[in-house]
CSV table of C-alpha atoms in Angstrom, one decimal:
chain,number,residue,atom,x,y,z
A,64,UNK,CA,-26.8,-9.9,4.6
A,65,UNK,CA,-23.5,-8.3,3.7
A,66,UNK,CA,-22.5,-8.0,7.4
A,67,UNK,CA,-22.0,-11.7,7.6
A,68,UNK,CA,-20.1,-12.2,4.3
A,69,UNK,CA,-16.4,-13.1,4.2
A,70,UNK,CA,-13.9,-10.5,3.4
A,71,UNK,CA,-10.4,-11.0,2.1
A,72,UNK,CA,-7.6,-8.5,2.4
A,73,UNK,CA,-4.2,-9.7,1.2
A,74,UNK,CA,-3.6,-13.2,2.6
A,75,UNK,CA,-6.2,-12.8,5.4
A,76,UNK,CA,-9.9,-13.8,5.1
A,77,UNK,CA,-12.3,-12.5,7.7
A,78,UNK,CA,-15.4,-14.6,8.5
A,79,UNK,CA,-17.6,-11.5,8.5
A,80,UNK,CA,-17.3,-7.7,8.2
A,81,UNK,CA,-17.8,-6.8,11.9
A,82,UNK,CA,-14.8,-5.2,13.6
A,83,UNK,CA,-14.0,-4.5,17.2
A,84,UNK,CA,-12.0,-1.3,17.0
A,85,UNK,CA,-9.1,-0.5,19.3
A,86,UNK,CA,-10.3,1.0,22.6
A,87,UNK,CA,-8.0,1.9,25.5
A,88,UNK,CA,-8.8,-0.2,28.5
A,89,UNK,CA,-6.3,1.4,31.0
A,90,UNK,CA,-6.0,-2.0,32.7
A,91,UNK,CA,-2.3,-2.8,33.0
A,92,UNK,CA,0.3,-1.2,35.2
A,93,UNK,CA,3.5,0.7,34.6
A,94,UNK,CA,5.0,-2.5,33.0
A,95,UNK,CA,2.7,-2.4,30.0
A,96,UNK,CA,2.1,-6.1,30.4
A,97,UNK,CA,-1.1,-7.6,29.3
A,98,UNK,CA,-3.2,-9.3,32.0
A,99,UNK,CA,-5.7,-12.1,32.2
A,100,UNK,CA,-8.4,-9.4,32.1
A,101,UNK,CA,-7.2,-8.3,28.6
A,102,UNK,CA,-7.4,-11.9,27.3
A,103,UNK,CA,-10.9,-12.3,28.7
A,104,UNK,CA,-12.0,-9.0,27.3
A,105,UNK,CA,-10.9,-9.6,23.7
A,106,UNK,CA,-11.7,-13.3,23.6
A,107,UNK,CA,-15.3,-12.5,24.7
A,108,UNK,CA,-15.8,-10.5,21.5
A,109,UNK,CA,-14.3,-13.4,19.4
A,110,UNK,CA,-16.7,-15.8,21.1
A,111,UNK,CA,-19.4,-13.3,20.4
A,112,UNK,CA,-18.8,-13.7,16.6
A,113,UNK,CA,-16.8,-10.6,15.7
A,114,UNK,CA,-14.7,-11.3,12.6
A,115,UNK,CA,-11.8,-9.0,13.3
A,116,UNK,CA,-10.6,-7.8,16.7
A,117,UNK,CA,-8.1,-5.0,16.9
A,118,UNK,CA,-6.2,-4.7,20.2
A,119,UNK,CA,-6.1,-1.3,21.8
A,120,UNK,CA,-3.4,1.4,21.2
A,121,UNK,CA,-0.2,-0.3,22.3
A,122,UNK,CA,2.8,1.9,22.9
A,123,UNK,CA,6.0,1.3,21.0
A,124,UNK,CA,8.1,3.2,23.7
A,125,UNK,CA,7.3,4.0,27.4
A,126,UNK,CA,6.7,7.7,26.7
A,127,UNK,CA,4.4,6.7,23.8
A,128,UNK,CA,1.7,5.7,26.3
A,129,UNK,CA,-1.4,7.7,26.7
A,130,UNK,CA,-1.5,6.7,30.4
A,131,UNK,CA,0.6,4.7,32.8
A,132,UNK,CA,-2.0,1.9,32.4
A,133,UNK,CA,-1.6,1.3,28.7
A,134,UNK,CA,-0.4,-1.8,27.0
A,135,UNK,CA,3.1,-1.8,25.7
A,136,UNK,CA,5.1,-3.5,23.0
A,137,UNK,CA,8.5,-1.9,23.6
A,138,UNK,CA,10.3,-4.9,25.1
A,139,UNK,CA,10.3,-8.7,24.5
A,140,UNK,CA,8.8,-9.6,27.9
A,141,UNK,CA,5.6,-8.0,26.8
A,142,UNK,CA,5.2,-10.5,23.9
A,143,UNK,CA,3.9,-13.6,25.8
A,144,UNK,CA,0.9,-11.7,27.3
A,145,UNK,CA,0.0,-10.3,23.9
A,146,UNK,CA,0.4,-13.8,22.3
A,147,UNK,CA,-2.1,-15.1,24.9
A,148,UNK,CA,-4.7,-12.6,23.6
A,149,UNK,CA,-4.0,-13.6,20.0
A,150,UNK,CA,-4.2,-17.3,20.6
A,151,UNK,CA,-7.5,-17.0,22.6
A,152,UNK,CA,-9.1,-14.9,19.9
A,153,UNK,CA,-8.0,-17.1,17.1
A,154,UNK,CA,-9.2,-20.2,18.9
A,155,UNK,CA,-12.7,-18.7,18.7
A,156,UNK,CA,-12.5,-17.7,15.0
A,157,UNK,CA,-11.5,-14.1,15.0
A,158,UNK,CA,-8.6,-12.5,13.1
A,159,UNK,CA,-6.5,-10.3,15.4
A,160,UNK,CA,-4.8,-7.0,14.8
A,161,UNK,CA,-2.8,-4.6,17.0
A,162,UNK,CA,-2.7,-0.9,16.9
A,163,UNK,CA,0.9,0.4,17.3
A,164,UNK,CA,0.9,3.8,18.8
A,165,UNK,CA,2.9,6.8,20.2
A,166,UNK,CA,0.9,9.3,22.2
A,167,UNK,CA,3.2,12.3,21.5
A,168,UNK,CA,2.2,15.4,23.4
A,169,UNK,CA,-0.9,13.6,24.8
A,170,UNK,CA,1.3,11.3,26.9
A,171,UNK,CA,0.2,11.5,30.6
A,172,UNK,CA,2.2,8.5,31.8
A,173,UNK,CA,3.9,9.3,35.1
A,174,UNK,CA,7.6,10.3,35.0
A,175,UNK,CA,7.9,10.4,31.2
A,176,UNK,CA,9.2,13.1,29.0
A,177,UNK,CA,6.6,14.3,26.6
A,178,UNK,CA,7.7,14.8,22.9
A,179,UNK,CA,6.1,16.2,19.8
A,180,UNK,CA,7.0,17.6,16.4
A,181,UNK,CA,6.9,21.1,17.9
A,182,UNK,CA,6.8,22.4,21.5
A,183,UNK,CA,3.1,23.2,21.7
A,184,UNK,CA,1.1,21.5,24.5
A,185,UNK,CA,-2.2,19.9,24.0
A,186,UNK,CA,-4.0,21.8,26.7
A,187,UNK,CA,-3.3,23.4,30.1
A,188,UNK,CA,-3.6,20.0,31.7
A,189,UNK,CA,-0.6,18.7,29.8
A,190,UNK,CA,3.1,19.4,29.9
A,191,UNK,CA,4.9,21.4,27.2
A,192,UNK,CA,6.4,18.7,25.0
A,193,UNK,CA,10.0,18.6,24.0
A,194,UNK,CA,10.5,19.2,20.2
A,195,UNK,CA,11.9,16.0,18.6
A,196,UNK,CA,15.4,16.2,17.0
A,197,UNK,CA,15.9,14.4,13.7
A,198,UNK,CA,17.9,11.7,15.5
A,199,UNK,CA,15.0,11.2,18.0
A,200,UNK,CA,12.6,10.9,15.0
A,201,UNK,CA,14.7,8.1,13.6
A,202,UNK,CA,14.8,6.3,16.9
A,203,UNK,CA,11.0,6.4,17.1
A,204,UNK,CA,10.7,5.1,13.5
A,205,UNK,CA,12.9,2.2,14.5
A,206,UNK,CA,10.7,1.6,17.6
A,207,UNK,CA,7.7,1.1,15.3
A,208,UNK,CA,9.7,-1.5,13.3
A,209,UNK,CA,10.9,-3.2,16.5
A,210,UNK,CA,7.3,-3.3,17.7
A,211,UNK,CA,6.2,-4.8,14.4
A,212,UNK,CA,8.7,-7.6,14.8
A,213,UNK,CA,7.3,-8.3,18.3
A,214,UNK,CA,3.7,-8.2,17.0
A,215,UNK,CA,4.6,-10.8,14.4
A,216,UNK,CA,6.2,-13.0,17.1
A,217,UNK,CA,3.0,-12.7,19.1
A,218,UNK,CA,1.1,-14.0,16.1
A,219,UNK,CA,-1.0,-10.9,15.1
A,220,UNK,CA,-2.6,-11.1,11.7
A,221,UNK,CA,-2.7,-7.3,11.1
A,222,UNK,CA,-0.9,-4.1,12.2
A,223,UNK,CA,-2.8,-0.9,12.5
A,224,UNK,CA,-0.6,2.3,12.6
A,225,UNK,CA,-2.3,4.9,14.8
A,226,UNK,CA,-2.2,8.1,12.8
A,227,UNK,CA,-5.3,9.6,14.4
A,228,UNK,CA,-6.8,11.3,17.5
A,229,UNK,CA,-4.1,13.9,18.1
A,230,UNK,CA,-1.3,11.5,18.9
A,231,UNK,CA,2.3,11.7,17.5
A,232,UNK,CA,1.8,10.8,13.8
A,233,UNK,CA,-1.3,13.0,13.6
A,234,UNK,CA,0.7,15.8,15.3
A,235,UNK,CA,3.2,15.6,12.4
A,236,UNK,CA,0.4,15.5,9.8
A,237,UNK,CA,-1.5,18.6,11.0
A,238,UNK,CA,-0.2,22.1,10.3
A,239,UNK,CA,-1.8,23.2,13.6
A,240,UNK,CA,0.6,21.1,15.7
A,241,UNK,CA,3.6,20.8,13.3
A,242,UNK,CA,5.4,24.1,12.9
A,243,UNK,CA,8.8,22.6,12.0
A,244,UNK,CA,11.1,24.3,9.5
A,245,UNK,CA,13.0,21.2,8.4
A,246,UNK,CA,12.0,18.4,6.0
A,247,UNK,CA,9.4,17.1,8.5
A,248,UNK,CA,7.3,20.4,8.5
A,249,UNK,CA,5.8,22.9,6.2
A,250,UNK,CA,4.4,21.3,3.0
A,251,UNK,CA,1.9,18.4,3.1
A,252,UNK,CA,4.5,16.2,1.6
A,253,UNK,CA,7.0,17.1,4.4
A,254,UNK,CA,4.4,16.6,7.1
A,255,UNK,CA,3.7,13.2,5.7
A,256,UNK,CA,7.3,12.2,5.8
A,257,UNK,CA,7.3,10.8,9.4
A,258,UNK,CA,4.3,8.6,8.5
A,259,UNK,CA,6.0,7.4,5.3
A,260,UNK,CA,9.1,6.5,7.2
A,261,UNK,CA,7.2,4.5,9.8
A,262,UNK,CA,5.2,2.6,7.1
A,263,UNK,CA,8.5,1.8,5.2
A,264,UNK,CA,10.2,0.6,8.4
A,265,UNK,CA,7.3,-1.7,9.3
A,266,UNK,CA,7.0,-3.1,5.8
A,267,UNK,CA,10.7,-4.0,5.9
A,268,UNK,CA,10.1,-6.4,8.8
A,269,UNK,CA,6.4,-7.3,8.5
A,270,UNK,CA,5.4,-10.4,6.4
A,271,UNK,CA,4.3,-9.5,2.9
A,272,UNK,CA,1.1,-11.5,3.2
A,273,UNK,CA,-0.1,-9.7,6.3
A,274,UNK,CA,-2.1,-6.5,6.0
A,275,UNK,CA,-1.1,-3.1,7.3
A,276,UNK,CA,-3.8,-0.6,8.2
A,277,UNK,CA,-3.7,3.1,8.9
A,278,UNK,CA,-6.0,4.8,11.4
A,279,UNK,CA,-6.6,8.5,10.4
A,280,UNK,CA,-8.5,11.5,11.7
A,281,UNK,CA,-10.1,12.9,8.6
A,282,UNK,CA,-10.9,16.3,10.1
A,283,UNK,CA,-9.4,18.4,12.9
A,284,UNK,CA,-12.7,20.4,13.1
A,285,UNK,CA,-10.6,23.6,13.3
A,286,UNK,CA,-9.9,26.2,10.7
A,287,UNK,CA,-6.4,25.8,9.4
A,288,UNK,CA,-6.2,22.1,10.4
A,289,UNK,CA,-6.6,18.9,8.5
A,290,UNK,CA,-9.8,18.4,6.6
A,291,UNK,CA,-11.1,15.7,4.3
A,292,UNK,CA,-9.5,17.3,1.2
A,293,UNK,CA,-6.1,17.2,2.8
A,294,UNK,CA,-6.6,13.7,4.2
A,295,UNK,CA,-7.4,12.4,0.8
A,296,UNK,CA,-4.1,13.8,-0.4
A,297,UNK,CA,-2.2,12.2,2.5
A,298,UNK,CA,-3.8,8.8,1.9
A,299,UNK,CA,-3.0,9.1,-1.8
A,300,UNK,CA,0.7,9.6,-0.9
A,301,UNK,CA,0.8,6.4,1.2
A,302,UNK,CA,-1.9,4.2,-0.3
A,303,UNK,CA,0.4,2.0,-2.3
A,304,UNK,CA,2.1,1.0,0.9
A,305,UNK,CA,-0.9,0.2,3.1
A,306,UNK,CA,-3.9,-2.1,2.6
A,307,UNK,CA,-6.8,-0.3,4.3
A,308,UNK,CA,-7.7,2.9,6.1
A,309,UNK,CA,-9.6,3.0,9.4
A,310,UNK,CA,-11.4,6.4,9.2
A,311,UNK,CA,-12.0,8.4,12.3
A,312,UNK,CA,-11.8,12.2,13.1
A,313,UNK,CA,-10.9,14.8,15.7
A,314,UNK,CA,-8.6,14.6,18.7
A,315,UNK,CA,-6.0,17.1,17.8
A,316,UNK,CA,-7.5,19.9,19.9
A,317,UNK,CA,-10.2,20.0,22.6
A,318,UNK,CA,-13.1,21.2,20.4
A,319,UNK,CA,-16.8,20.6,20.4
A,320,UNK,CA,-17.9,18.0,17.8
A,321,UNK,CA,-21.4,17.3,16.8
A,322,UNK,CA,-21.7,13.5,17.1
A,323,UNK,CA,-24.4,11.2,16.0
A,324,UNK,CA,-24.6,7.6,14.8
A,325,UNK,CA,-22.5,7.4,11.7
A,326,UNK,CA,-21.1,10.9,11.9
A,327,UNK,CA,-17.8,9.8,10.4
A,328,UNK,CA,-19.1,7.6,7.6
A,329,UNK,CA,-19.0,10.4,5.0
A,330,UNK,CA,-15.2,10.6,5.5
A,331,UNK,CA,-14.8,6.8,5.0
A,332,UNK,CA,-17.0,7.0,1.9
A,333,UNK,CA,-14.9,9.9,0.4
A,334,UNK,CA,-11.5,8.2,1.1
A,335,UNK,CA,-12.8,4.9,-0.3
A,336,UNK,CA,-13.9,6.5,-3.5
A,337,UNK,CA,-11.3,9.2,-4.1
A,338,UNK,CA,-8.3,7.1,-3.0
A,339,UNK,CA,-9.4,3.8,-4.3
A,340,UNK,CA,-8.5,2.0,-1.1
A,341,UNK,CA,-10.7,-0.2,1.3
A,342,UNK,CA,-11.9,1.5,4.4
A,343,UNK,CA,-13.3,0.7,7.9
A,344,UNK,CA,-16.2,2.9,9.0
A,345,UNK,CA,-16.5,3.8,12.7
A,346,UNK,CA,-18.4,6.2,14.8
A,347,UNK,CA,-21.3,5.5,17.3
A,348,UNK,CA,-22.7,2.8,15.0
A,349,UNK,CA,-24.9,0.3,16.8
A,350,UNK,CA,-27.9,-0.9,14.7
A,351,UNK,CA,-27.7,-3.8,12.3
A,352,UNK,CA,-29.6,-2.0,9.5
A,353,UNK,CA,-27.2,0.9,9.7
A,354,UNK,CA,-24.3,-1.5,9.2
A,355,UNK,CA,-26.0,-3.1,6.2
A,356,UNK,CA,-26.7,0.4,4.7
A,357,UNK,CA,-23.0,1.3,5.0
A,358,UNK,CA,-21.8,-1.9,3.4
A,359,UNK,CA,-24.4,-2.2,0.7
A,360,UNK,CA,-24.0,1.4,-0.4
A,361,UNK,CA,-20.2,0.8,-0.6
A,362,UNK,CA,-19.4,3.5,2.0
A,363,UNK,CA,-16.9,1.2,3.7
A,364,UNK,CA,-15.7,-2.4,3.4
A,365,UNK,CA,-15.8,-3.2,7.1
A,366,UNK,CA,-17.7,-1.6,10.0
A,367,UNK,CA,-16.4,-1.1,13.5
A,368,UNK,CA,-18.7,-1.1,16.5
A,369,UNK,CA,-16.9,0.3,19.5
A,370,UNK,CA,-19.2,1.2,22.4
A,371,UNK,CA,-21.9,-1.2,21.2
A,372,UNK,CA,-19.5,-4.1,21.6
A,373,UNK,CA,-18.6,-2.9,25.0
A,374,UNK,CA,-22.3,-3.1,25.9
A,375,UNK,CA,-22.9,-6.3,24.1
A,376,UNK,CA,-20.0,-8.7,23.2
A,377,UNK,CA,-22.5,-11.0,21.4
A,378,UNK,CA,-24.0,-8.4,19.1
A,379,UNK,CA,-22.9,-10.4,16.0
A,380,UNK,CA,-24.4,-13.7,17.2
A,381,UNK,CA,-27.6,-12.1,18.3
A,382,UNK,CA,-28.2,-10.2,15.1
A,383,UNK,CA,-27.6,-13.3,13.0
A,384,UNK,CA,-30.0,-15.3,15.2
A,385,UNK,CA,-32.8,-12.7,15.0
A,386,UNK,CA,-32.6,-12.6,11.2
A,387,UNK,CA,-32.4,-16.3,10.7
A,388,UNK,CA,-28.9,-16.1,9.2
A,389,UNK,CA,-27.1,-19.5,9.2
A,390,UNK,CA,-23.8,-19.0,11.0
A,391,UNK,CA,-21.6,-21.3,13.1
A,392,UNK,CA,-22.4,-20.6,16.7
A,393,UNK,CA,-20.0,-21.6,19.5
A,394,UNK,CA,-20.9,-25.2,20.4
A,395,UNK,CA,-21.3,-24.2,24.1
A,396,UNK,CA,-24.0,-21.7,23.1
A,397,UNK,CA,-25.9,-23.6,20.4
A,398,UNK,CA,-28.8,-24.4,22.6
A,399,UNK,CA,-29.4,-20.6,23.0
A,400,UNK,CA,-29.9,-20.0,19.2
């Protein structure tokens, strides 16, 4: 039962291979401060047996929020609330990561200036973004590093850099949203420069023994956009400076995507094999046997269950119980298993 095996990445050992991926909760206010609700939400999944909890996209600057109700990590007063989440999850046996994010042109937070690599809006419902200057790019890179310092102060085990779903880093990576004529646009190497600078800035302040993950969209599903072949090249450029890739897809443009359980697994498998780096698979996965198939066929090293863990925080405990697998249940719940 590979799902329940330990997994070690750098100096961190996870008690199993089940991941709660970052999912926006839209439950704070304009302050970006974590609330008791967030602590309860994440701790419930730790109590439910998840080995690795990744806190939702957390903005490194105010105009990096997807909405006005997103978590923030752009100032020191946001650290205590995040630390409360970390401490609660760790108390119940889960490792904890945080996804550092900048929404770019998909920011809809009230009163904020939207920015992007190039002045192309996401859709008619969004503002035309301001094209970032080189100086502003450097400021955002520094904001990621500052956020990493705060994440370490809060006690997070892992940082995940959000380079997917049409947000700022993804906007730089894709030729559809990046039409710059300077060293941040044009060639694949240039389009990867912003990501490389962010990784480098985070590594300069993040403890060596703690892993750094990268979330990617492996396919834009649009002709002329990113596809798995280009994403393999991008990952190969940065792989020596990160520890794992969390493989998703889409989000750059509003397009119809044919989804089904495991529809993104092929991307995870390809990146794992062609780049020689561990991966997390994600995408409408909900059945235990499907998780086992992915892990045993080496299509990913960890498996993230998003919507399923929203429906059932105790998915891990229940599946171990139903299969007679000997795990340590929470003492308060032992009589139920």
